[in-house]
Coordinates of C-alpha atoms in Angstrom, one line a residue:
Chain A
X1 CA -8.5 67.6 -98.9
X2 CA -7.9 67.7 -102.6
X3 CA -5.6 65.3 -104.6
X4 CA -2.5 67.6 -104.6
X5 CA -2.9 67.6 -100.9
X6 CA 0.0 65.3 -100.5
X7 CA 2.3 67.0 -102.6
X8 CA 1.5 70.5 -100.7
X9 CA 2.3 68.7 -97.6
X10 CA 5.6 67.3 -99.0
X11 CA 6.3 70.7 -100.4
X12 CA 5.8 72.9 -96.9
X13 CA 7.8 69.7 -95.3
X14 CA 10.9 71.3 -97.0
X15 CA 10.8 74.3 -95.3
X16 CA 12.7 74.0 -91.5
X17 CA 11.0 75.9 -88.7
X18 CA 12.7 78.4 -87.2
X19 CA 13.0 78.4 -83.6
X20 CA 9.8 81.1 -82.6
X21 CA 10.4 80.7 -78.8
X22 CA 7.0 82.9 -77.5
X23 CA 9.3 85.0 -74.7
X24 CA 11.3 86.2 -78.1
X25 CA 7.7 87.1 -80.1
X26 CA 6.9 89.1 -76.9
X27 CA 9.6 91.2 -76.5
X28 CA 9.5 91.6 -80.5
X29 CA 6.5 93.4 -80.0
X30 CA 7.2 95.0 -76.6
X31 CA 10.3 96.9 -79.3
X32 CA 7.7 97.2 -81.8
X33 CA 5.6 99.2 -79.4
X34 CA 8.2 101.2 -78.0
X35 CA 9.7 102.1 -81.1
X36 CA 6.0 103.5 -82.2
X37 CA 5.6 105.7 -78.6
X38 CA 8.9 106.8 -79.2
X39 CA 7.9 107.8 -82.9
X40 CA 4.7 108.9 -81.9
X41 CA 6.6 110.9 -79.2
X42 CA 8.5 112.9 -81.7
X43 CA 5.7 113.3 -83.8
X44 CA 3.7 114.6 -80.5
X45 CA 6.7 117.0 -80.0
X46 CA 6.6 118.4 -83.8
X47 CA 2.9 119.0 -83.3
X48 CA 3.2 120.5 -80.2
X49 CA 5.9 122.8 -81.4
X50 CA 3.7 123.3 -84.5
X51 CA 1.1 124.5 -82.3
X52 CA 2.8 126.7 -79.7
X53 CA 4.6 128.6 -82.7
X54 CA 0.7 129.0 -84.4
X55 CA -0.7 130.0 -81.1
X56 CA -3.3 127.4 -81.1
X57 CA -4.7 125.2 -78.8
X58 CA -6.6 123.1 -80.6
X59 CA -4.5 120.1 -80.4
X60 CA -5.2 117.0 -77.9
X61 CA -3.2 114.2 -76.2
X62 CA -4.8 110.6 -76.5
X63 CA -3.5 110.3 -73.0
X64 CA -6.4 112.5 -72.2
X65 CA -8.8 110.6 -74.1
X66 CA -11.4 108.6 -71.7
X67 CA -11.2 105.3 -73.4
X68 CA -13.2 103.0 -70.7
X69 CA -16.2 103.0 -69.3
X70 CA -18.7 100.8 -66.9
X71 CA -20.9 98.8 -69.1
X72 CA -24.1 100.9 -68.2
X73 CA -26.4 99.3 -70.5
X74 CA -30.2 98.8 -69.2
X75 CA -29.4 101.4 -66.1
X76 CA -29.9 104.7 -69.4
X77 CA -33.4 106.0 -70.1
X78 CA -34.7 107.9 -73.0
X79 CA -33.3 111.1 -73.9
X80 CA -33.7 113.0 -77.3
X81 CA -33.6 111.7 -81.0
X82 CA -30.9 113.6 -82.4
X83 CA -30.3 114.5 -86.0
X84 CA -28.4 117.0 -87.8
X85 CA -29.6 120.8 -88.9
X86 CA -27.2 123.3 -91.0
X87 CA -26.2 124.7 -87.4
X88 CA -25.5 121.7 -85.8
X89 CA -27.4 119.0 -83.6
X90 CA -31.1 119.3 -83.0
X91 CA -33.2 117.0 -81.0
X92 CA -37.0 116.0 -80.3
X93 CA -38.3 113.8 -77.9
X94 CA -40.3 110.6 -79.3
X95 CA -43.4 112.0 -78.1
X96 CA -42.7 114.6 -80.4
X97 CA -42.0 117.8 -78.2
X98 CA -41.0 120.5 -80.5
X99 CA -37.3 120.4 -82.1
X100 CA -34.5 122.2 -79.9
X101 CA -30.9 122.5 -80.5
X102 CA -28.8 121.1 -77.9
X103 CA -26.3 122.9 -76.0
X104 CA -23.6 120.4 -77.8
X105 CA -21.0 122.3 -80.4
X106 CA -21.2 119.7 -83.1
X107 CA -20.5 118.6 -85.5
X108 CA -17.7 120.2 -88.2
X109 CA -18.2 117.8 -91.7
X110 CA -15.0 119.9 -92.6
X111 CA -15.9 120.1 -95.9
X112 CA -17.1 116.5 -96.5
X113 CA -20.9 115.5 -95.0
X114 CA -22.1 113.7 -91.9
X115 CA -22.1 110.1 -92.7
X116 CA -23.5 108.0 -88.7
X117 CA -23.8 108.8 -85.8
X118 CA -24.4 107.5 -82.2
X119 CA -24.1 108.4 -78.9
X120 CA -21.9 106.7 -76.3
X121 CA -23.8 104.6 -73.4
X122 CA -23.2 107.0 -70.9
X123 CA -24.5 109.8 -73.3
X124 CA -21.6 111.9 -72.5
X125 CA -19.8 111.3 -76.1
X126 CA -21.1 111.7 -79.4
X127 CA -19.3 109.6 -82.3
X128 CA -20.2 110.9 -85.9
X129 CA -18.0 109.8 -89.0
X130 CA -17.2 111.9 -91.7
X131 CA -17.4 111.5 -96.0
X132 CA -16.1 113.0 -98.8
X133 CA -15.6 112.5 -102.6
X134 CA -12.7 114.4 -102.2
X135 CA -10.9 112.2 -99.2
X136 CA -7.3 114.2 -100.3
X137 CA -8.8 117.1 -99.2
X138 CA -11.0 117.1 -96.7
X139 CA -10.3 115.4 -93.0
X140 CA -12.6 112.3 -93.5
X141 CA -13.0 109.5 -90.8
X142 CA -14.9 109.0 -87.1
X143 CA -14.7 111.8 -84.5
X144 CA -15.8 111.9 -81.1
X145 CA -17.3 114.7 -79.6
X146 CA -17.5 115.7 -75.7
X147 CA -21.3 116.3 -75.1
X148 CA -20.8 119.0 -72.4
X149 CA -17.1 120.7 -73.8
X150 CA -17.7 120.2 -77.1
X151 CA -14.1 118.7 -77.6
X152 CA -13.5 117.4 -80.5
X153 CA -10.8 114.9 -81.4
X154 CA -10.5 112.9 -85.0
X155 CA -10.7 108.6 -84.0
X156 CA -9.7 107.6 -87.6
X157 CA -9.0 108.6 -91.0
X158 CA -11.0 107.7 -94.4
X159 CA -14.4 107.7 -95.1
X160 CA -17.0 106.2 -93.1
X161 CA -20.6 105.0 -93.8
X162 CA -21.6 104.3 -90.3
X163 CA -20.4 104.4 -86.4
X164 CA -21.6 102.3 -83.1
X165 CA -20.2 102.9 -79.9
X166 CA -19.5 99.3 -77.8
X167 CA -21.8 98.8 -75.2
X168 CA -18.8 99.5 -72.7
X169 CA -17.9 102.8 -74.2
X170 CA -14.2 101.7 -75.2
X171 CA -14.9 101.2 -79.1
X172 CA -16.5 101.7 -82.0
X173 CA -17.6 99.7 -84.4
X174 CA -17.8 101.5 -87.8
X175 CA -18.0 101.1 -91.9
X176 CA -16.0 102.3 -94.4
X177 CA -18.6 100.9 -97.2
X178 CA -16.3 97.8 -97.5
X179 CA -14.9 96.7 -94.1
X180 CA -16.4 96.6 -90.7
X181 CA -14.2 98.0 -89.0
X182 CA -13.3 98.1 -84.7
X183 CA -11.6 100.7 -83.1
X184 CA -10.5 102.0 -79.6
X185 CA -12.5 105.3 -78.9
X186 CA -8.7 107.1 -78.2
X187 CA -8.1 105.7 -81.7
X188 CA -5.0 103.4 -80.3
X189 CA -5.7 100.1 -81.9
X190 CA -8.1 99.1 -84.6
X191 CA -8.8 95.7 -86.0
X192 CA -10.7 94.6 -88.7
X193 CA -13.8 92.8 -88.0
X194 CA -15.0 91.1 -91.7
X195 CA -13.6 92.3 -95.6
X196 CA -15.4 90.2 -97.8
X197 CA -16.5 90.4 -100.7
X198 CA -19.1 93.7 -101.4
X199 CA -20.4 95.9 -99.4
X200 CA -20.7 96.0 -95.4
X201 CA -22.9 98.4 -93.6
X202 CA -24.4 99.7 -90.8
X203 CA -23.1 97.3 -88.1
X204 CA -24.6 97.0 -84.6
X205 CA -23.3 95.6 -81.3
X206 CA -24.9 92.7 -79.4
X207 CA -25.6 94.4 -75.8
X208 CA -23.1 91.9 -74.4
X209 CA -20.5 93.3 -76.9
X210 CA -19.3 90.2 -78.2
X211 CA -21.1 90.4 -81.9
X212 CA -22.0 92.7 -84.5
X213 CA -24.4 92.7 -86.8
X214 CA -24.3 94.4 -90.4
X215 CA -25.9 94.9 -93.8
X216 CA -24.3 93.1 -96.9
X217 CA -26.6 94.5 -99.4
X218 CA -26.7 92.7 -102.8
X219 CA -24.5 92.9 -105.8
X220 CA -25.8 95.5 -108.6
X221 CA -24.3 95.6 -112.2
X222 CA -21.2 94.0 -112.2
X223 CA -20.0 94.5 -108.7
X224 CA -19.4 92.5 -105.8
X225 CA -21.4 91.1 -103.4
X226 CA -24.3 88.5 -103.1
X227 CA -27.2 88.0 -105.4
X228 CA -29.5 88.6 -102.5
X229 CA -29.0 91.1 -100.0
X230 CA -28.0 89.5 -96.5
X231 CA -28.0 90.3 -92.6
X232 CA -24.6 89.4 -91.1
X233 CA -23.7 88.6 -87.2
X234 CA -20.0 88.2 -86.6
X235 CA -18.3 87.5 -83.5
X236 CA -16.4 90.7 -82.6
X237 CA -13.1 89.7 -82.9
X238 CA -14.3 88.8 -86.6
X239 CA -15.3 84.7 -86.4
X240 CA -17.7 83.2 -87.0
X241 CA -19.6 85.1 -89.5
X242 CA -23.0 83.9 -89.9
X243 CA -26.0 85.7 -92.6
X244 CA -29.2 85.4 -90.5
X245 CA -31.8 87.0 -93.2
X246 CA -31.6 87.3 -96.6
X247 CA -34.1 89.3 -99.0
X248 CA -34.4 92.7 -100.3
X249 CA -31.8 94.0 -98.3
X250 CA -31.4 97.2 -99.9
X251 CA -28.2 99.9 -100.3
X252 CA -28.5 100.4 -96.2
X253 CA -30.7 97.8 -94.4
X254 CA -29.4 99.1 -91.2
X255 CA -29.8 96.4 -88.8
X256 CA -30.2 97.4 -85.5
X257 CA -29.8 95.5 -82.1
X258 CA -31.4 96.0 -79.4
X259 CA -30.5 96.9 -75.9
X260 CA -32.2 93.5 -74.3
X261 CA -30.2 91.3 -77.2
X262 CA -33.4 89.2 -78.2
X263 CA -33.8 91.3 -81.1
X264 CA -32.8 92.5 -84.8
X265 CA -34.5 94.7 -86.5
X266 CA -34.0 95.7 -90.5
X267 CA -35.5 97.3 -93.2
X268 CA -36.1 94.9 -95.9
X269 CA -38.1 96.6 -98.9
X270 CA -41.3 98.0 -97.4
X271 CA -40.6 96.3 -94.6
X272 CA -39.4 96.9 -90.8
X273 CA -38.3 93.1 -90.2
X274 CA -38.2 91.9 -86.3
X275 CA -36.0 88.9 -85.9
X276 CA -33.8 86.6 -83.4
X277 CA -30.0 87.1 -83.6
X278 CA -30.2 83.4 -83.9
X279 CA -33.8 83.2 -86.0
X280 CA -35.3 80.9 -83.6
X281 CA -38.1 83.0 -82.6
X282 CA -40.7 84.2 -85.2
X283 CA -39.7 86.6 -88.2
X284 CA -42.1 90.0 -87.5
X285 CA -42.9 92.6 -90.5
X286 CA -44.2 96.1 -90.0
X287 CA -45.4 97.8 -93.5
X288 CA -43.1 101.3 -92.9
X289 CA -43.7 102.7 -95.8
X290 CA -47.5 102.1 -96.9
X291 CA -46.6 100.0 -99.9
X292 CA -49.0 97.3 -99.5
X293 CA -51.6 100.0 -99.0
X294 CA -50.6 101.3 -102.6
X295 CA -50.6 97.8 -103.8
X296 CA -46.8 97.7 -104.3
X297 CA -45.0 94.6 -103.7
X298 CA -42.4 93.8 -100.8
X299 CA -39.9 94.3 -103.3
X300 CA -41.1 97.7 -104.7
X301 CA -40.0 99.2 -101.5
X302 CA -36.4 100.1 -101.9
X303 CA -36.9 103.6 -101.9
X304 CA -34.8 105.2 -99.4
X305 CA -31.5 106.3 -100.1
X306 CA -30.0 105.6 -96.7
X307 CA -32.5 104.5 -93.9
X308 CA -31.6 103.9 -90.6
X309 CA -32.4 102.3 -87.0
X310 CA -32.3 103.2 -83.6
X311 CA -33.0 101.5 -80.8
X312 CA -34.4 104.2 -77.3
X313 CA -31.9 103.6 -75.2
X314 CA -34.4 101.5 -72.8
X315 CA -35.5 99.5 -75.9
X316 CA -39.1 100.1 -75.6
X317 CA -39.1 102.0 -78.8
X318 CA -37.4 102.0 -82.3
X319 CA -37.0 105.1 -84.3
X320 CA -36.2 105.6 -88.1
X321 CA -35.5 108.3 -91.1
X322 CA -36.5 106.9 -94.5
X323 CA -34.6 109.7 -96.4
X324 CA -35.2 110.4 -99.9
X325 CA -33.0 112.6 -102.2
X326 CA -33.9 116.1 -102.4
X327 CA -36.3 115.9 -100.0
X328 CA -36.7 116.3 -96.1
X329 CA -36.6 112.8 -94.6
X330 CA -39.6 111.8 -92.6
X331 CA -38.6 110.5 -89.2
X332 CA -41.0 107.6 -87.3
X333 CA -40.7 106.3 -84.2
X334 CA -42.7 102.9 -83.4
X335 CA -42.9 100.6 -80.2
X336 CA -41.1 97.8 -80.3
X337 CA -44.3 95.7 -80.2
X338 CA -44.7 97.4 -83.8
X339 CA -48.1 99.5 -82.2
X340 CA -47.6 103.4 -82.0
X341 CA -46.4 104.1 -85.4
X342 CA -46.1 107.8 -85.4
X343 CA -44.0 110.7 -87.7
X344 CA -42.9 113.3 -85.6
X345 CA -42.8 116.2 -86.8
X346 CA -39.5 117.4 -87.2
X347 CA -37.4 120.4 -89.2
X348 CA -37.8 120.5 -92.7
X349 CA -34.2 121.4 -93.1
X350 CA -33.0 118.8 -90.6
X351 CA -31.0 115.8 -92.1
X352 CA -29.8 112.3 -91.2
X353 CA -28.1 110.8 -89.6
X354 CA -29.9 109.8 -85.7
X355 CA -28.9 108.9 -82.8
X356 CA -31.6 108.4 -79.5
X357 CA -29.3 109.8 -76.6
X358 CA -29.2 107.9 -73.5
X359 CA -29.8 110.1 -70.5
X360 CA -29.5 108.7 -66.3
Chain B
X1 CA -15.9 68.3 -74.8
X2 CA -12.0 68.8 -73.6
X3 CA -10.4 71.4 -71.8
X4 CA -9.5 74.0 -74.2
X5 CA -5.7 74.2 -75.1
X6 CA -3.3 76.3 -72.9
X7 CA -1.8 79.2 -75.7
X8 CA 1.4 77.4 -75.1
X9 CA -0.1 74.2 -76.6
X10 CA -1.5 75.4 -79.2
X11 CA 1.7 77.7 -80.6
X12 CA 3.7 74.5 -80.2
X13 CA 1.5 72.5 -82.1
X14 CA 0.5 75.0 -85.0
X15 CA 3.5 77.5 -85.6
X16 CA 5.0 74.8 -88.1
X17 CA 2.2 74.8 -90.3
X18 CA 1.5 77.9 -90.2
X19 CA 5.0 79.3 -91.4
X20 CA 5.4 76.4 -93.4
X21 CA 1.7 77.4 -95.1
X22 CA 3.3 80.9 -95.4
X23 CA 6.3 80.3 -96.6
X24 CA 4.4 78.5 -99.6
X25 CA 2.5 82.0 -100.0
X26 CA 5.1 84.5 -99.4
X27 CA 8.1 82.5 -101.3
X28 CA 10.2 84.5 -98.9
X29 CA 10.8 82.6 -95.3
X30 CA 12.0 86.0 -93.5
X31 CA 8.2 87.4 -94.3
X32 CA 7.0 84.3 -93.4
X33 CA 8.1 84.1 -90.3
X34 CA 7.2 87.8 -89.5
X35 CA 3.7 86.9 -90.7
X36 CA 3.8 83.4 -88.1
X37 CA 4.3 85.8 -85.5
X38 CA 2.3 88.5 -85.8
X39 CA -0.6 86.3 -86.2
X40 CA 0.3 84.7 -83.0
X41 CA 1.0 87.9 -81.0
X42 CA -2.9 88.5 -82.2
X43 CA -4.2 85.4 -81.3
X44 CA -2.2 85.7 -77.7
X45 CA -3.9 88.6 -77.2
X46 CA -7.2 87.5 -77.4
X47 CA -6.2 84.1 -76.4
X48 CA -9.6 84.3 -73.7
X49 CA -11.9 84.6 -76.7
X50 CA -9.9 82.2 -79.2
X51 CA -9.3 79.2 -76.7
X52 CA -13.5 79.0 -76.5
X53 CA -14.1 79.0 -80.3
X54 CA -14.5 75.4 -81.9
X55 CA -11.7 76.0 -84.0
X56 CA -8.9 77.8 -83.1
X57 CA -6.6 77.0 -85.4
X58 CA -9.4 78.7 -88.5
X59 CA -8.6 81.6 -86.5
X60 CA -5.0 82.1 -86.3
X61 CA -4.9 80.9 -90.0
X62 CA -7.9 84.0 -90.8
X63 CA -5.8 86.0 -88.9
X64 CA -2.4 85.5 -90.6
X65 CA -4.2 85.6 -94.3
X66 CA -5.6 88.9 -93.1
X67 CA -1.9 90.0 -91.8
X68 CA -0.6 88.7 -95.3
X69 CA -3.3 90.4 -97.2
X70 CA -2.3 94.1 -95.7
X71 CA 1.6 93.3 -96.1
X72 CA 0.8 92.6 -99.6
X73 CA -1.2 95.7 -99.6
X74 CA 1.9 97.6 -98.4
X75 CA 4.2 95.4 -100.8
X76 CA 2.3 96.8 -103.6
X77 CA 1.7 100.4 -102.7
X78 CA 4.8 100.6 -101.3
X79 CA 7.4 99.2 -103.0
X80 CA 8.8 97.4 -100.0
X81 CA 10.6 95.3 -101.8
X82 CA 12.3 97.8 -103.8
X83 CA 13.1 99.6 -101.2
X84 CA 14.8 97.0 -99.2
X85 CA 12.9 97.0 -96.2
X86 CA 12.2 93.3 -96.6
X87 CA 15.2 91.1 -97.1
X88 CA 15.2 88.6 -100.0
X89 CA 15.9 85.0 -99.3
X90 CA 17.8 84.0 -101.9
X91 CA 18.0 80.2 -100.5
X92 CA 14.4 80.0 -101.6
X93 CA 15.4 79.1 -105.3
X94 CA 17.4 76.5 -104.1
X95 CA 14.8 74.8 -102.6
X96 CA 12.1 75.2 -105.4
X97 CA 14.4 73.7 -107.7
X98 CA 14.2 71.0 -105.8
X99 CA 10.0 70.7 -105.4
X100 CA 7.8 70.2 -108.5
X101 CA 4.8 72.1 -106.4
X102 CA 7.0 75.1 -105.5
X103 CA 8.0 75.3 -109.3
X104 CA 4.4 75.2 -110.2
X105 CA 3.4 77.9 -107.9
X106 CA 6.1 80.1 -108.7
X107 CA 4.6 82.6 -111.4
X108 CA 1.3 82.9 -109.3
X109 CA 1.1 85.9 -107.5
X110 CA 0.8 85.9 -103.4
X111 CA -2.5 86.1 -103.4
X112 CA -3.3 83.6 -105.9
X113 CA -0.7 81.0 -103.8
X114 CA -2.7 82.1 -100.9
X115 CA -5.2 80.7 -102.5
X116 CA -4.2 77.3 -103.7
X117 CA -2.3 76.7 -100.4
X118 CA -5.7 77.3 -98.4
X119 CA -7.4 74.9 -100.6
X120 CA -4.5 72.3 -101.5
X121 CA -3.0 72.2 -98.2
X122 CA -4.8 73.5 -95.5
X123 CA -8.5 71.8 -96.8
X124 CA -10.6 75.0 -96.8
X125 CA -13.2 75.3 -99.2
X126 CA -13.3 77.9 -102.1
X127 CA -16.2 79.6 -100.2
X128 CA -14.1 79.5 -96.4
X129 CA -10.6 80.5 -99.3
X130 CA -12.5 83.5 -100.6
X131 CA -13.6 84.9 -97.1
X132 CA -9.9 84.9 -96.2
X133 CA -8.2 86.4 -98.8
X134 CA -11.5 88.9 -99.5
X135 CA -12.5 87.6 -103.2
X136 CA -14.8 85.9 -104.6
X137 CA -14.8 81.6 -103.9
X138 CA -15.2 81.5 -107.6
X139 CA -12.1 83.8 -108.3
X140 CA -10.5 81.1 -105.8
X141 CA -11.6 78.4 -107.9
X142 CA -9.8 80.1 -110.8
X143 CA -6.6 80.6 -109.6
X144 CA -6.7 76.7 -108.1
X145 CA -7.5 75.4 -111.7
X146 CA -4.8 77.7 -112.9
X147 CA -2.1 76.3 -110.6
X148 CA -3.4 72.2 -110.9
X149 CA -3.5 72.6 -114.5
X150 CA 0.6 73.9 -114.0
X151 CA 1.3 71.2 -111.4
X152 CA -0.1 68.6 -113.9
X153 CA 3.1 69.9 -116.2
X154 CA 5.5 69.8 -114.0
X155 CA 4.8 66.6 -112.4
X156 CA 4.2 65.1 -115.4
X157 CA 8.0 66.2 -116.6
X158 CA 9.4 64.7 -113.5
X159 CA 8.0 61.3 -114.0

């Protein structure tokens, strides 16, 4: 307490409470939420008009919308790697089987790019968010895709850096460069997880879905953000934040969590960092990027314009893209035990971001 | 440890500091009381989560500085007040004349009250202030120096 605490207290004293009786706070919102279906109702109605007098069907009811799932996580094996190619998604498998399209219609940047991606749990879904430098004009924010229909529907609205389904399939956690961000995968509720100061990116669920982990990289020039670069886990409903690495935690570190929860992983400089969510175990490096081999120092390595980590769905196996500009990005795949460090050889034209997709 | 607080409990014991805290922020007791219980509907909802944290009460108060933080959003891209959609409370002046700390914090704007009142009144630190309101603990500290080095004035007239 500071030494105007007293006068604050006599200040607020001032004020008399007004009677806030819970029943009356509950029906207040039980109104609030009717008034919005009933708006949301006359908005469905316009749209629906809208699109019977166009002769279009591309329109889609959130009542529709799966929005819950089993928690399947553990019961998934290893399906493809999927990234993106001109005409859509492309996948390889992590022993490096040649690259195929898949049979899924996806995914539209309607005139902005691909910015993350994942696949739900159940692999039926496919999230991918959407960035522009023109956010007026093109449709930017997270969609979700239907794997087998190729349905399309639009979750949010604004640019996004990255999306992760919840290990139950009902949200995603996502990043619009600033905020980490939760949202229900019909795109009914949203709440914001952490808005501090700089940057937040990449964040990652705990496989219990209570915590997140993201990048804060550090500040550059003038702008905001640490001096360092830091690794963040939050509590999901947005408490408790805690930075559990710091270092050179470049643009996108993209931690990663994996499916059995012991683990972290990041890319810190050269470096493919291994840690505890709660750093008691040891801290494990794997050289990704040969720098020591050239003689470069840990810090030399921030090379990649926007790397990223995924975990195989059975969490035997990471797998990451160390894209460069103007150039193909190379696309690894390693054990978790950091042995097995492979390239695979993918299409020159294909780009990020991955996903691994979990298959039954 | 205890058993953790029943929802009713805890709204009994922390909706007066809260609106009170907001009504320092918001100089308007109407938006104050809309934050109180917005913040509360939140917390109700996730009331399983909340009553297990060590500190409940951080939470409601991060929730209703986040609530405050998009309303003034809104204020300012919207023009709420100009528009009406807010009503004014025009009691409020009678009660700062009245208060040497409400005088003082007067020509700060929300979000720099926000800031003084989570330090001055609610203990925080600058580093715990700045994570709330999204800026930087240093800008906190700034805005805190600001408003003691007014307070100084005006208590010092009143003596």
């Amino acid at each position: 307490m500071s030494d105007y605490t007293g006068l604050f207290e006599r200040a607020s004293a001032r004020f008399r409470v007004p009677d806030l009786p819970i029943e009356g706070m509950l029906q207040r919102r039980d109104r609030k939420r009717r008034n919005q279906r009933i708006a949301a109702g006359v908005v469905g109605i316009a749209v629906a008009l809208a699109a019977i007098l166009a002769g279009t069907s591309v329109f889609r009811s959130d009542s529709q919308i799966p929005v819950s799932v089993p928690s399947i996580q553990g019961a998934m094996h290893n399906g493809d790697i999927t990234f993106m190619v001109s005409d859509g998604l492309w996948g390889i498998s992590s022993e490096g089987s040649p690259t195929r399209p898949l049979p899924t219609a996806c995914c539209d940047p309607a005139g902005g790019w691909i910015q993350g991606a994942d696949w739900s749990p159940d692999g039926t879904r496919f999230a991918y968010g959407v960035l522009s430098r023109q956010p007026k004009t093109v449709a930017t924010g997270v969609y979700v895709v239907d794997a087998a229909s190729g349905e399309t529907y639009r979750v949010t609205e604004g640019p996004v850096q990255s999306v992760e389904w919840s290990p139950d399939g009902s949200t995603i956690a996502y990043s619009d460069f600033s905020t980490i961000r939760v949202v229900a995968a019909g795109g009914a509720d949203r709440t914001t997880v952490w808005d501090g100061s700089g940057s937040a990116l990449d964040p990652s669920w705990s496989p219990d879905g209570t915590r997140i982990t993201f990048a804060v990289p550090g500040r550059t020039g003038g702008g905001e953000g640490p001096s360092e670069g830091e690794v963040h886990v939050i509590d999901a409903v947005g408490t408790a934040d805690r930075v559990i690495a710091k270092g050179t935690v470049g643009p996108s570190s993209a931690p990663a969590w994996s499916p059995d929860g012991s683990t972290i992983a990041y890319i810190d400089g050269c470096y493919l960092v291994l840690i505890s969510p709660d750093r008691t175990g040891p801290v494990l490096r794997r050289d990704i990027n040969g720098c020591l081999a050239r003689g470069m120092g840990a810090g030399d390595g921030v090379w990649s314009d926007s790397p990223q980590i995924v975990w195989s769905p059975d969490g035997t196996q990471l797998a990451f893209n160390l894209p460069r500009a103007g150039s193909a990005f190379p696309l690894f795949v390693m054990n978790a035990d950091r042995t097995g460090f492979t390239k695979l050889p993918i299409s020159r034209h294909a780009v990020p971001p991955i996903a691994w997709q979990p298959v039954p | 440890m205890g058993e953790p607080p029943a929802f009713e409990a805890f709204f009994e014991h922390e909706k007066g500091s809260l609106f009170r805290a907001l009504c320092l922020v918001t100089h308007n007791r109407s938006e104050a009381e809309e934050l109180t219980q917005d913040a509360f509907l939140r917390v109700f909802e996730r009331w399983d989560q909340v009553r297990a944290m060590d500190d409940p009460a951080g939470y409601l108060y991060r929730t209703a500085m986040n609530a405050f933080r998009t309303w003034h959003r809104r204020a300012i891209l919207g023009g709420k007040r100009t528009i009406g959609l807010t009503p004014s409370d025009d009691g409020f002046a009678e009660i700062e004349a009245e208060d040497a700390v409400l005088r003082a914090i007067a020509p700060l704007t929300p979000r720099q009250r926000a800031a003084v009142v989570l330090i001055d009144l609610l203990g925080y630190s600058s580093e715990e202030a700045g994570h709330m309101l999204g800026i930087r603990a240093a800008t906190v500290r700034t805005h805190v120096a600001r408003a003691h080095a007014d307070l100084k004035k005006w208590v010092g007239a009143e003596r």
